[in-house]
N, CA and C atoms as an extended XYZ file, in Angstrom:
489
Properties=species:S:1:pos:R:3:atomname:S:1:resname:S:1:resid:I:1 pbc="F F F"
N        36.549      168.669       39.263 N   UNK     1
C        37.666      169.281       39.293 CA  UNK     1
C        37.816      170.555       37.911 C   UNK     1
N        36.763      170.262       36.720 N   UNK     2
C        36.839      171.352       35.870 CA  UNK     2
C        36.114      172.547       36.329 C   UNK     2
N        35.112      172.356       36.407 N   UNK     3
C        33.346      172.835       37.314 CA  UNK     3
C        34.325      173.617       38.028 C   UNK     3
N        34.724      173.498       39.547 N   UNK     4
C        35.854      174.118       40.238 CA  UNK     4
C        37.143      175.304       39.920 C   UNK     4
N        37.779      174.771       38.574 N   UNK     5
C        38.491      175.589       38.011 CA  UNK     5
C        38.029      176.505       37.484 C   UNK     5
N        36.712      176.266       36.619 N   UNK     6
C        35.887      177.405       35.750 CA  UNK     6
C        35.830      178.078       37.100 C   UNK     6
N        35.493      177.657       38.250 N   UNK     7
C        34.677      179.005       38.684 CA  UNK     7
C        35.754      179.727       39.295 C   UNK     7
N        36.848      178.998       40.366 N   UNK     8
C        37.924      179.430       41.084 CA  UNK     8
C        39.424      180.276       39.784 C   UNK     8
N        39.083      180.029       38.438 N   UNK     9
C        39.864      180.525       37.940 CA  UNK     9
C        41.653      180.432       38.048 C   UNK     9
N        42.608      179.486       39.056 N   UNK    10
C        43.476      178.859       38.990 CA  UNK    10
C        44.646      179.343       38.084 C   UNK    10
N        45.722      180.225       38.670 N   UNK    11
C        46.717      180.262       38.294 CA  UNK    11
C        47.560      178.988       37.517 C   UNK    11
N        47.238      177.932       38.758 N   UNK    12
C        47.929      176.189       38.186 CA  UNK    12
C        47.020      175.284       38.719 C   UNK    12
N        47.247      174.727       37.747 N   UNK    13
C        46.086      173.444       38.076 CA  UNK    13
C        46.649      172.314       37.876 C   UNK    13
N        46.973      171.069       39.874 N   UNK    14
C        47.495      170.569       39.668 CA  UNK    14
C        46.940      168.994       38.839 C   UNK    14
N        46.902      168.369       38.041 N   UNK    15
C        46.455      167.635       37.759 CA  UNK    15
C        46.736      166.035       37.846 C   UNK    15
N        46.123      164.630       38.519 N   UNK    16
C        47.154      163.241       38.803 CA  UNK    16
C        45.939      162.530       37.493 C   UNK    16
N        47.373      162.769       36.485 N   UNK    17
C        47.224      161.547       35.572 CA  UNK    17
C        47.431      160.040       35.438 C   UNK    17
N        48.217      159.793       37.373 N   UNK    18
C        48.622      158.545       37.336 CA  UNK    18
C        47.659      157.484       37.659 C   UNK    18
N        46.724      157.874       38.153 N   UNK    19
C        45.208      156.802       38.260 CA  UNK    19
C        44.428      156.789       37.423 C   UNK    19
N        44.449      157.229       36.950 N   UNK    20
C        43.665      157.362       35.545 CA  UNK    20
C        43.557      158.308       34.044 C   UNK    20
N        45.268      157.534       33.433 N   UNK    21
C        45.467      157.909       32.311 CA  UNK    21
C        44.571      158.701       30.856 C   UNK    21
N        43.335      158.185       30.731 N   UNK    22
C        42.938      158.340       30.030 CA  UNK    22
C        41.817      159.814       30.565 C   UNK    22
N        41.100      159.743       31.796 N   UNK    23
C        40.443      160.486       32.119 CA  UNK    23
C        41.006      161.820       32.504 C   UNK    23
N        42.932      161.781       32.664 N   UNK    24
C        43.881      162.516       33.461 CA  UNK    24
C        43.521      163.328       31.866 C   UNK    24
N        44.436      162.479       30.764 N   UNK    25
C        44.489      163.298       29.452 CA  UNK    25
C        43.181      164.349       29.481 C   UNK    25
N        41.926      163.819       29.469 N   UNK    26
C        40.504      164.340       29.099 CA  UNK    26
C        40.542      165.413       29.430 C   UNK    26
N        40.993      165.694       31.158 N   UNK    27
C        40.901      166.398       32.161 CA  UNK    27
C        42.038      168.059       31.915 C   UNK    27
N        43.512      167.273       31.337 N   UNK    28
C        44.777      168.091       30.998 CA  UNK    28
C        43.823      169.059       29.541 C   UNK    28
N        43.953      168.481       28.506 N   UNK    29
C        42.366      168.732       27.415 CA  UNK    29
C        41.659      169.837       27.445 C   UNK    29
N        40.919      169.972       29.005 N   UNK    30
C        39.793      170.174       28.381 CA  UNK    30
C        39.940      171.853       29.574 C   UNK    30
N        40.961      171.651       30.599 N   UNK    31
C        41.480      172.734       31.577 CA  UNK    31
C        42.678      173.774       30.447 C   UNK    31
N        42.941      172.809       29.203 N   UNK    32
C        43.966      173.735       28.530 CA  UNK    32
C        43.339      174.981       26.849 C   UNK    32
N        41.765      173.849       26.898 N   UNK    33
C        40.879      174.657       25.705 CA  UNK    33
C        40.048      175.307       26.501 C   UNK    33
N        39.807      174.595       28.049 N   UNK    34
C        38.074      176.140       28.902 CA  UNK    34
C        39.342      177.269       29.303 C   UNK    34
N        40.478      177.034       30.161 N   UNK    35
C        41.285      178.300       31.184 CA  UNK    35
C        42.422      178.381       30.676 C   UNK    35
N        42.833      178.697       29.321 N   UNK    36
C        44.080      178.984       28.725 CA  UNK    36
C        45.267      179.717       29.517 C   UNK    36
N        44.818      180.977       30.143 N   UNK    37
C        45.844      181.334       31.034 CA  UNK    37
C        46.156      180.460       32.665 C   UNK    37
N        45.393      179.374       32.621 N   UNK    38
C        45.988      178.305       33.685 CA  UNK    38
C        47.347      177.739       33.451 C   UNK    38
N        47.889      177.118       34.173 N   UNK    39
C        49.261      176.737       34.032 CA  UNK    39
C        48.713      175.269       34.385 C   UNK    39
N        49.398      174.049       33.883 N   UNK    40
C        48.804      172.368       34.054 CA  UNK    40
C        49.867      171.676       34.396 C   UNK    40
N        50.450      171.856       35.795 N   UNK    41
C        51.257      170.447       36.093 CA  UNK    41
C        50.570      169.322       36.534 C   UNK    41
N        51.334      168.069       36.040 N   UNK    42
C        50.707      166.700       36.332 CA  UNK    42
C        51.687      166.005       37.134 C   UNK    42
N        50.788      165.354       37.194 N   UNK    43
C        51.343      164.171       38.635 CA  UNK    43
C        51.509      162.545       37.494 C   UNK    43
N        52.751      162.043       37.228 N   UNK    44
C        52.342      161.234       36.505 CA  UNK    44
C        53.436      160.126       36.666 C   UNK    44
N        53.177      158.431       36.525 N   UNK    45
C        54.563      157.848       36.667 CA  UNK    45
C        54.892      157.369       35.501 C   UNK    45
N        56.310      156.750       35.678 N   UNK    46
C        56.984      156.532       34.489 CA  UNK    46
C        55.552      155.326       33.406 C   UNK    46
N        54.962      154.896       33.774 N   UNK    47
C        54.250      154.152       33.227 CA  UNK    47
C        52.728      154.469       32.741 C   UNK    47
N        51.871      153.822       31.853 N   UNK    48
C        52.578      153.913       30.742 CA  UNK    48
C        53.441      154.805       30.617 C   UNK    48
N        54.582      154.847       29.338 N   UNK    49
C        55.489      155.875       29.246 CA  UNK    49
C        55.072      156.392       27.567 C   UNK    49
N        53.576      156.127       26.615 N   UNK    50
C        53.188      157.008       26.294 CA  UNK    50
C        53.350      158.082       26.525 C   UNK    50
N        51.825      158.244       27.871 N   UNK    51
C        51.246      159.085       28.346 CA  UNK    51
C        52.467      160.201       28.988 C   UNK    51
N        53.243      159.831       29.069 N   UNK    52
C        54.605      161.103       29.373 CA  UNK    52
C        54.699      161.869       28.322 C   UNK    52
N        54.766      160.711       27.031 N   UNK    53
C        55.525      161.681       26.002 CA  UNK    53
C        53.833      162.948       25.629 C   UNK    53
N        52.767      162.137       25.774 N   UNK    54
C        51.671      162.768       24.999 CA  UNK    54
C        51.507      163.931       25.642 C   UNK    54
N        51.920      163.794       27.059 N   UNK    55
C        51.808      164.929       28.077 CA  UNK    55
C        53.008      166.128       27.760 C   UNK    55
N        53.693      165.698       26.934 N   UNK    56
C        55.333      166.536       26.833 CA  UNK    56
C        54.577      167.413       26.254 C   UNK    56
N        53.597      166.437       24.669 N   UNK    57
C        53.900      167.174       23.646 CA  UNK    57
C        51.901      167.678       23.563 C   UNK    57
N        52.054      168.279       24.143 N   UNK    58
C        50.241      169.039       25.408 CA  UNK    58
C        51.144      170.428       25.704 C   UNK    58
N        49.937      171.052       26.380 N   UNK    59
C        50.801      171.929       26.101 CA  UNK    59
C        50.849      172.052       27.862 C   UNK    59
N        51.382      171.575       28.477 N   UNK    60
C        51.760      172.087       29.961 CA  UNK    60
C        53.050      172.262       30.683 C   UNK    60
N        53.147      172.039       32.149 N   UNK    61
C        53.887      173.526       32.188 CA  UNK    61
C        55.216      172.301       32.887 C   UNK    61
N        54.519      171.362       33.677 N   UNK    62
C        55.101      170.557       34.881 CA  UNK    62
C        54.637      168.982       35.050 C   UNK    62
N        55.933      168.460       34.788 N   UNK    63
C        55.838      166.693       33.947 CA  UNK    63
C        56.127      166.630       35.469 C   UNK    63
N        55.863      165.622       36.519 N   UNK    64
C        56.052      165.462       37.920 CA  UNK    64
C        56.041      163.976       38.614 C   UNK    64
N        57.171      162.833       38.589 N   UNK    65
C        56.934      161.963       38.885 CA  UNK    65
C        55.779      162.159       40.169 C   UNK    65
N        54.648      161.105       40.001 N   UNK    66
C        53.878      161.106       41.144 CA  UNK    66
C        54.567      160.556       42.441 C   UNK    66
N        55.126      159.690       42.806 N   UNK    67
C        56.304      160.065       43.897 CA  UNK    67
C        56.819      160.368       44.340 C   UNK    67
N        57.056      161.983       43.694 N   UNK    68
C        58.179      163.102       44.372 CA  UNK    68
C        57.520      163.285       45.700 C   UNK    68
N        58.775      164.175       46.086 N   UNK    69
C        58.637      164.665       47.567 CA  UNK    69
C        57.619      165.973       47.426 C   UNK    69
N        57.025      166.047       48.527 N   UNK    70
C        56.329      167.593       48.588 CA  UNK    70
C        57.513      168.699       48.293 C   UNK    70
N        58.297      168.621       48.446 N   UNK    71
C        59.077      170.052       48.153 CA  UNK    71
C        59.329      170.395       46.803 C   UNK    71
N        59.119      168.917       45.980 N   UNK    72
C        59.349      168.813       44.704 CA  UNK    72
C        58.021      169.292       43.744 C   UNK    72
N        57.361      168.814       43.910 N   UNK    73
C        55.959      169.455       43.607 CA  UNK    73
C        55.555      171.076       43.638 C   UNK    73
N        56.203      171.360       45.106 N   UNK    74
C        56.008      172.981       44.804 CA  UNK    74
C        56.711      174.036       44.589 C   UNK    74
N        57.934      172.958       43.929 N   UNK    75
C        58.648      173.586       43.538 CA  UNK    75
C        58.498      173.980       42.213 C   UNK    75
N        57.467      172.513       41.402 N   UNK    76
C        57.231      172.344       39.829 CA  UNK    76
C        55.914      173.231       39.990 C   UNK    76
N        55.156      173.449       41.169 N   UNK    77
C        53.989      174.265       41.056 CA  UNK    77
C        54.257      175.979       40.943 C   UNK    77
N        55.394      176.392       41.260 N   UNK    78
C        56.393      178.038       41.683 CA  UNK    78
C        56.736      178.063       40.105 C   UNK    78
N        57.197      176.708       39.309 N   UNK    79
C        58.229      177.274       38.003 CA  UNK    79
C        56.868      177.603       36.986 C   UNK    79
N        55.843      176.676       37.315 N   UNK    80
C        54.217      176.578       36.508 CA  UNK    80
C        54.092      177.923       36.800 C   UNK    80
N        53.726      178.413       37.832 N   UNK    81
C        53.376      179.967       37.743 CA  UNK    81
C        54.150      181.289       37.592 C   UNK    81
N        55.361      180.897       37.380 N   UNK    82
C        56.380      181.810       36.534 CA  UNK    82
C        56.345      181.445       35.190 C   UNK    82
N        55.198      180.266       34.266 N   UNK    83
C        55.435      180.503       32.917 CA  UNK    83
C        56.588      179.659       33.231 C   UNK    83
N        57.180      178.725       33.908 N   UNK    84
C        58.561      178.221       33.352 CA  UNK    84
C        58.483      176.175       33.063 C   UNK    84
N        59.385      175.374       33.118 N   UNK    85
C        58.644      174.408       32.437 CA  UNK    85
C        59.244      173.640       33.743 C   UNK    85
N        58.704      172.679       34.313 N   UNK    86
C        58.858      171.969       35.299 CA  UNK    86
C        59.383      170.348       35.389 C   UNK    86
N        59.549      169.543       34.504 N   UNK    87
C        60.156      168.266       34.115 CA  UNK    87
C        60.690      167.914       34.742 C   UNK    87
N        60.317      166.260       35.568 N   UNK    88
C        61.095      165.123       36.090 CA  UNK    88
C        61.918      164.416       35.025 C   UNK    88
N        63.315      165.124       35.542 N   UNK    89
C        64.198      164.459       33.395 CA  UNK    89
C        63.817      162.953       33.942 C   UNK    89
N        64.065      161.669       34.588 N   UNK    90
C        63.753      160.665       34.582 CA  UNK    90
C        62.211      160.150       33.458 C   UNK    90
N        61.372      161.132       34.057 N   UNK    91
C        60.187      161.115       32.874 CA  UNK    91
C        60.227      161.669       31.690 C   UNK    91
N        61.453      162.610       31.527 N   UNK    92
C        61.513      162.630       30.075 CA  UNK    92
C        62.529      161.680       29.510 C   UNK    92
N        63.391      161.513       30.341 N   UNK    93
C        63.843      160.313       29.308 CA  UNK    93
C        63.432      159.102       29.381 C   UNK    93
N        62.176      158.502       30.238 N   UNK    94
C        61.128      157.757       30.112 CA  UNK    94
C        60.537      157.575       28.625 C   UNK    94
N        59.520      158.988       28.186 N   UNK    95
C        59.133      159.244       27.155 CA  UNK    95
C        59.959      159.580       25.276 C   UNK    95
N        61.100      160.415       25.852 N   UNK    96
C        61.857      159.754       24.847 CA  UNK    96
C        62.249      158.537       24.338 C   UNK    96
N        61.965      157.493       25.084 N   UNK    97
C        62.500      156.166       24.666 CA  UNK    97
C        60.788      155.164       24.378 C   UNK    97
N        59.461      156.113       24.759 N   UNK    98
C        58.726      155.659       24.722 CA  UNK    98
C        58.544      155.196       23.145 C   UNK    98
N        57.797      154.034       22.280 N   UNK    99
C        56.713      153.980       21.065 CA  UNK    99
C        56.436      154.783       20.551 C   UNK    99
N        56.854      155.243       19.529 N   UNK   100
C        55.743      156.260       18.954 CA  UNK   100
C        54.607      155.929       18.588 C   UNK   100
N        53.227      156.459       19.229 N   UNK   101
C        52.017      156.543       18.679 CA  UNK   101
C        52.086      156.252       17.064 C   UNK   101
N        51.582      154.752       16.283 N   UNK   102
C        51.138      154.761       15.099 CA  UNK   102
C        49.973      155.205       14.240 C   UNK   102
N        49.213      155.270       15.149 N   UNK   103
C        47.257      155.146       15.223 CA  UNK   103
C        47.490      156.507       14.524 C   UNK   103
N        46.693      156.820       13.597 N   UNK   104
C        45.996      157.987       13.051 CA  UNK   104
C        45.303      159.370       13.857 C   UNK   104
N        45.134      159.961       14.009 N   UNK   105
C        44.029      161.069       14.912 CA  UNK   105
C        42.908      160.416       14.770 C   UNK   105
N        42.224      159.900       13.059 N   UNK   106
C        40.910      159.513       13.540 CA  UNK   106
C        40.612      158.039       13.674 C   UNK   106
N        41.735      157.475       13.671 N   UNK   107
C        41.790      155.929       14.138 CA  UNK   107
C        41.714      156.060       15.949 C   UNK   107
N        42.778      156.995       16.604 N   UNK   108
C        42.377      157.465       17.808 CA  UNK   108
C        41.007      157.779       17.958 C   UNK   108
N        40.623      158.530       17.329 N   UNK   109
C        39.293      158.586       18.083 CA  UNK   109
C        38.219      158.070       17.764 C   UNK   109
N        38.388      156.974       17.074 N   UNK   110
C        36.860      155.973       17.221 CA  UNK   110
C        37.380      155.360       17.935 C   UNK   110
N        39.004      154.940       18.591 N   UNK   111
C        39.106      153.326       19.140 CA  UNK   111
C        38.901      154.198       20.512 C   UNK   111
N        38.874      155.609       21.008 N   UNK   112
C        38.323      155.817       22.168 CA  UNK   112
C        36.859      155.943       22.081 C   UNK   112
N        35.810      155.972       21.100 N   UNK   113
C        34.483      155.557       20.907 CA  UNK   113
C        34.194      154.145       21.155 C   UNK   113
N        35.606      153.424       20.787 N   UNK   114
C        34.897      151.873       20.986 CA  UNK   114
C        35.676      151.728       22.381 C   UNK   114
N        36.297      152.098       22.860 N   UNK   115
C        36.822      152.379       24.935 CA  UNK   115
C        35.329      152.702       25.488 C   UNK   115
N        34.928      153.900       25.366 N   UNK   116
C        33.579      154.526       26.116 CA  UNK   116
C        32.537      153.301       26.368 C   UNK   116
N        32.620      152.159       25.503 N   UNK   117
C        31.789      151.438       24.855 CA  UNK   117
C        30.469      151.319       23.842 C   UNK   117
N        30.934      152.638       23.086 N   UNK   118
C        30.445      152.675       21.765 CA  UNK   118
C        30.327      151.545       20.664 C   UNK   118
N        29.212      151.224       20.317 N   UNK   119
C        29.445      149.481       18.817 CA  UNK   119
C        30.153      150.384       17.861 C   UNK   119
N        29.930      149.669       16.698 N   UNK   120
C        30.370      150.642       15.527 CA  UNK   120
C        29.012      151.280       14.446 C   UNK   120
N        28.067      150.782       14.508 N   UNK   121
C        27.104      151.519       13.933 CA  UNK   121
C        26.711      152.946       15.070 C   UNK   121
N        26.806      153.000       16.186 N   UNK   122
C        26.742      154.266       17.068 CA  UNK   122
C        28.006      154.922       16.652 C   UNK   122
N        29.137      154.783       16.459 N   UNK   123
C        30.357      155.392       16.456 CA  UNK   123
C        30.165      156.495       14.617 C   UNK   123
N        29.473      155.305       13.810 N   UNK   124
C        29.133      155.724       12.271 CA  UNK   124
C        28.177      157.034       12.408 C   UNK   124
N        27.507      157.072       13.423 N   UNK   125
C        26.020      157.498       13.343 CA  UNK   125
C        26.909      159.355       13.958 C   UNK   125
N        27.702      159.186       15.364 N   UNK   126
C        28.332      160.399       15.816 CA  UNK   126
C        29.294      160.869       14.658 C   UNK   126
N        29.637      160.136       14.468 N   UNK   127
C        30.989      160.726       13.363 CA  UNK   127
C        30.713      161.159       11.632 C   UNK   127
N        29.066      160.644       11.623 N   UNK   128
C        28.725      161.108       10.312 CA  UNK   128
C        29.695      159.807        8.937 C   UNK   128
N        30.340      158.795        9.825 N   UNK   129
C        30.404      157.940        8.791 CA  UNK   129
C        29.655      156.979        7.999 C   UNK   129
N        29.833      155.955        7.543 N   UNK   130
C        29.350      154.578        7.335 CA  UNK   130
C        29.780      153.663        7.991 C   UNK   130
N        29.096      153.061        8.426 N   UNK   131
C        29.703      151.737        9.166 CA  UNK   131
C        30.687      150.835        8.535 C   UNK   131
N        30.840      150.743        7.739 N   UNK   132
C        32.043      150.509        7.114 CA  UNK   132
C        33.191      150.687        7.089 C   UNK   132
N        33.460      152.387        6.950 N   UNK   133
C        34.405      153.359        7.373 CA  UNK   133
C        34.641      152.840        8.596 C   UNK   133
N        34.250      152.913       10.010 N   UNK   134
C        34.228      152.661       11.685 CA  UNK   134
C        35.744      151.384       11.158 C   UNK   134
N        34.362      150.410       10.476 N   UNK   135
C        35.041      149.090       10.781 CA  UNK   135
C        36.285      148.893       10.251 C   UNK   135
N        36.804      149.700        8.973 N   UNK   136
C        38.004      149.811        8.412 CA  UNK   136
C        38.853      150.234        9.372 C   UNK   136
N        38.116      151.847       10.290 N   UNK   137
C        38.965      151.925       11.021 CA  UNK   137
C        39.606      151.361       11.715 C   UNK   137
N        38.587      150.738       13.043 N   UNK   138
C        38.711      149.656       14.142 CA  UNK   138
C        39.586      148.592       14.021 C   UNK   138
N        39.634      148.339       12.330 N   UNK   139
C        40.749      146.999       11.518 CA  UNK   139
C        42.120      148.093       11.263 C   UNK   139
N        42.229      148.777       10.633 N   UNK   140
C        43.780      149.707       10.880 CA  UNK   140
C        44.639      149.881       12.249 C   UNK   140
N        43.411      149.844       13.218 N   UNK   141
C        43.725      150.363       14.499 CA  UNK   141
C        44.418      148.947       15.425 C   UNK   141
N        43.518      148.057       15.081 N   UNK   142
C        44.077      146.967       14.939 CA  UNK   142
C        45.099      146.023       15.510 C   UNK   142
N        45.474      145.979       13.174 N   UNK   143
C        46.282      145.733       12.838 CA  UNK   143
C        47.745      146.785       13.363 C   UNK   143
N        47.682      148.198       13.603 N   UNK   144
C        48.826      148.576       14.381 CA  UNK   144
C        49.178      148.909       15.302 C   UNK   144
N        47.819      148.082       16.377 N   UNK   145
C        48.429      147.330       18.037 CA  UNK   145
C        49.105      146.547       18.178 C   UNK   145
N        48.652      145.558       16.568 N   UNK   146
C        49.304      143.918       16.679 CA  UNK   146
C        47.902      143.444       18.034 C   UNK   146
N        46.648      143.876       17.595 N   UNK   147
C        46.200      143.407       18.934 CA  UNK   147
C        44.874      142.279       17.781 C   UNK   147
N        44.478      141.308       18.802 N   UNK   148
C        43.750      140.399       18.146 CA  UNK   148
C        42.612      140.789       17.869 C   UNK   148
N        42.086      141.707       18.609 N   UNK   149
C        40.400      142.598       18.120 CA  UNK   149
C        40.077      144.196       18.639 C   UNK   149
N        39.421      144.632       18.211 N   UNK   150
C        39.144      146.083       19.627 CA  UNK   150
C        39.408      145.961       20.804 C   UNK   150
N        38.913      145.426       21.218 N   UNK   151
C        39.336      145.055       23.389 CA  UNK   151
C        41.078      145.277       23.177 C   UNK   151
N        41.662      144.534       22.560 N   UNK   152
C        43.130      144.393       22.791 CA  UNK   152
C        43.558      145.563       21.941 C   UNK   152
N        42.883      145.476       21.224 N   UNK   153
C        43.441      147.262       20.382 CA  UNK   153
C        43.339      147.815       21.692 C   UNK   153
N        42.158      148.007       22.560 N   UNK   154
C        42.225      149.514       23.345 CA  UNK   154
C        42.987      149.444       24.091 C   UNK   154
N        43.509      147.785       24.733 N   UNK   155
C        44.208      147.384       25.840 CA  UNK   155
C        45.487      148.114       25.782 C   UNK   155
N        45.942      147.722       24.487 N   UNK   156
C        47.346      148.087       24.030 CA  UNK   156
C        47.016      149.084       24.162 C   UNK   156
N        46.537      150.118       22.699 N   UNK   157
C        46.939      151.731       22.677 CA  UNK   157
C        46.533      152.368       24.024 C   UNK   157
N        45.345      152.185       25.212 N   UNK   158
C        45.803      152.382       26.638 CA  UNK   158
C        46.563      152.050       27.589 C   UNK   158
N        47.763      151.450       27.837 N   UNK   159
C        48.889      150.981       28.168 CA  UNK   159
C        49.554      151.413       27.461 C   UNK   159
N        49.852      151.649       26.209 N   UNK   160
C        51.062      152.799       26.367 CA  UNK   160
C        51.125      154.088       25.963 C   UNK   160
N        49.945      154.062       26.695 N   UNK   161
C        49.378      155.644       27.295 CA  UNK   161
C        49.620      156.944       25.527 C   UNK   161
N        48.296      155.526       24.459 N   UNK   162
C        47.660      156.129       23.451 CA  UNK   162
C        46.379      157.267       23.526 C   UNK   162
N        45.768      156.652       24.343 N   UNK   163
C        44.489      156.826       24.213 CA  UNK   163
C        44.141      157.390       25.397 C   UNK   163
């Protein structure tokens, strides 16, 4: 999608975040970074609510329920093309009620790398940190998510829409 967007340079891009929140959020970030003039409309469900909250905090023009009828989506695309916001009211309420993310930016970064399958030493090398510092970040993330281990913390953070 990104290579096509770079080639076509659309005024508005529609990103389905519902099927894969982590990947969808990455696509949104990359679109916003690589094509700042492109407005982004996202399709998302109310679950997990943290994803909706992150989208609202991100620089997207539209957040539409993935099950919305086509006319509603077209309305959101037209609004985004006019640089106007188009947010499904139900999703906005869900986002306001979502549990805030307790993790720091560094804890999230380390947890994302762990979610990608990287080991502690590999994360340490990539981030130019000591292995002990990475363990501390992972331990802190586990504690803040009330997880039993790093895998549980990844699951909880992903389910909450923080990753």
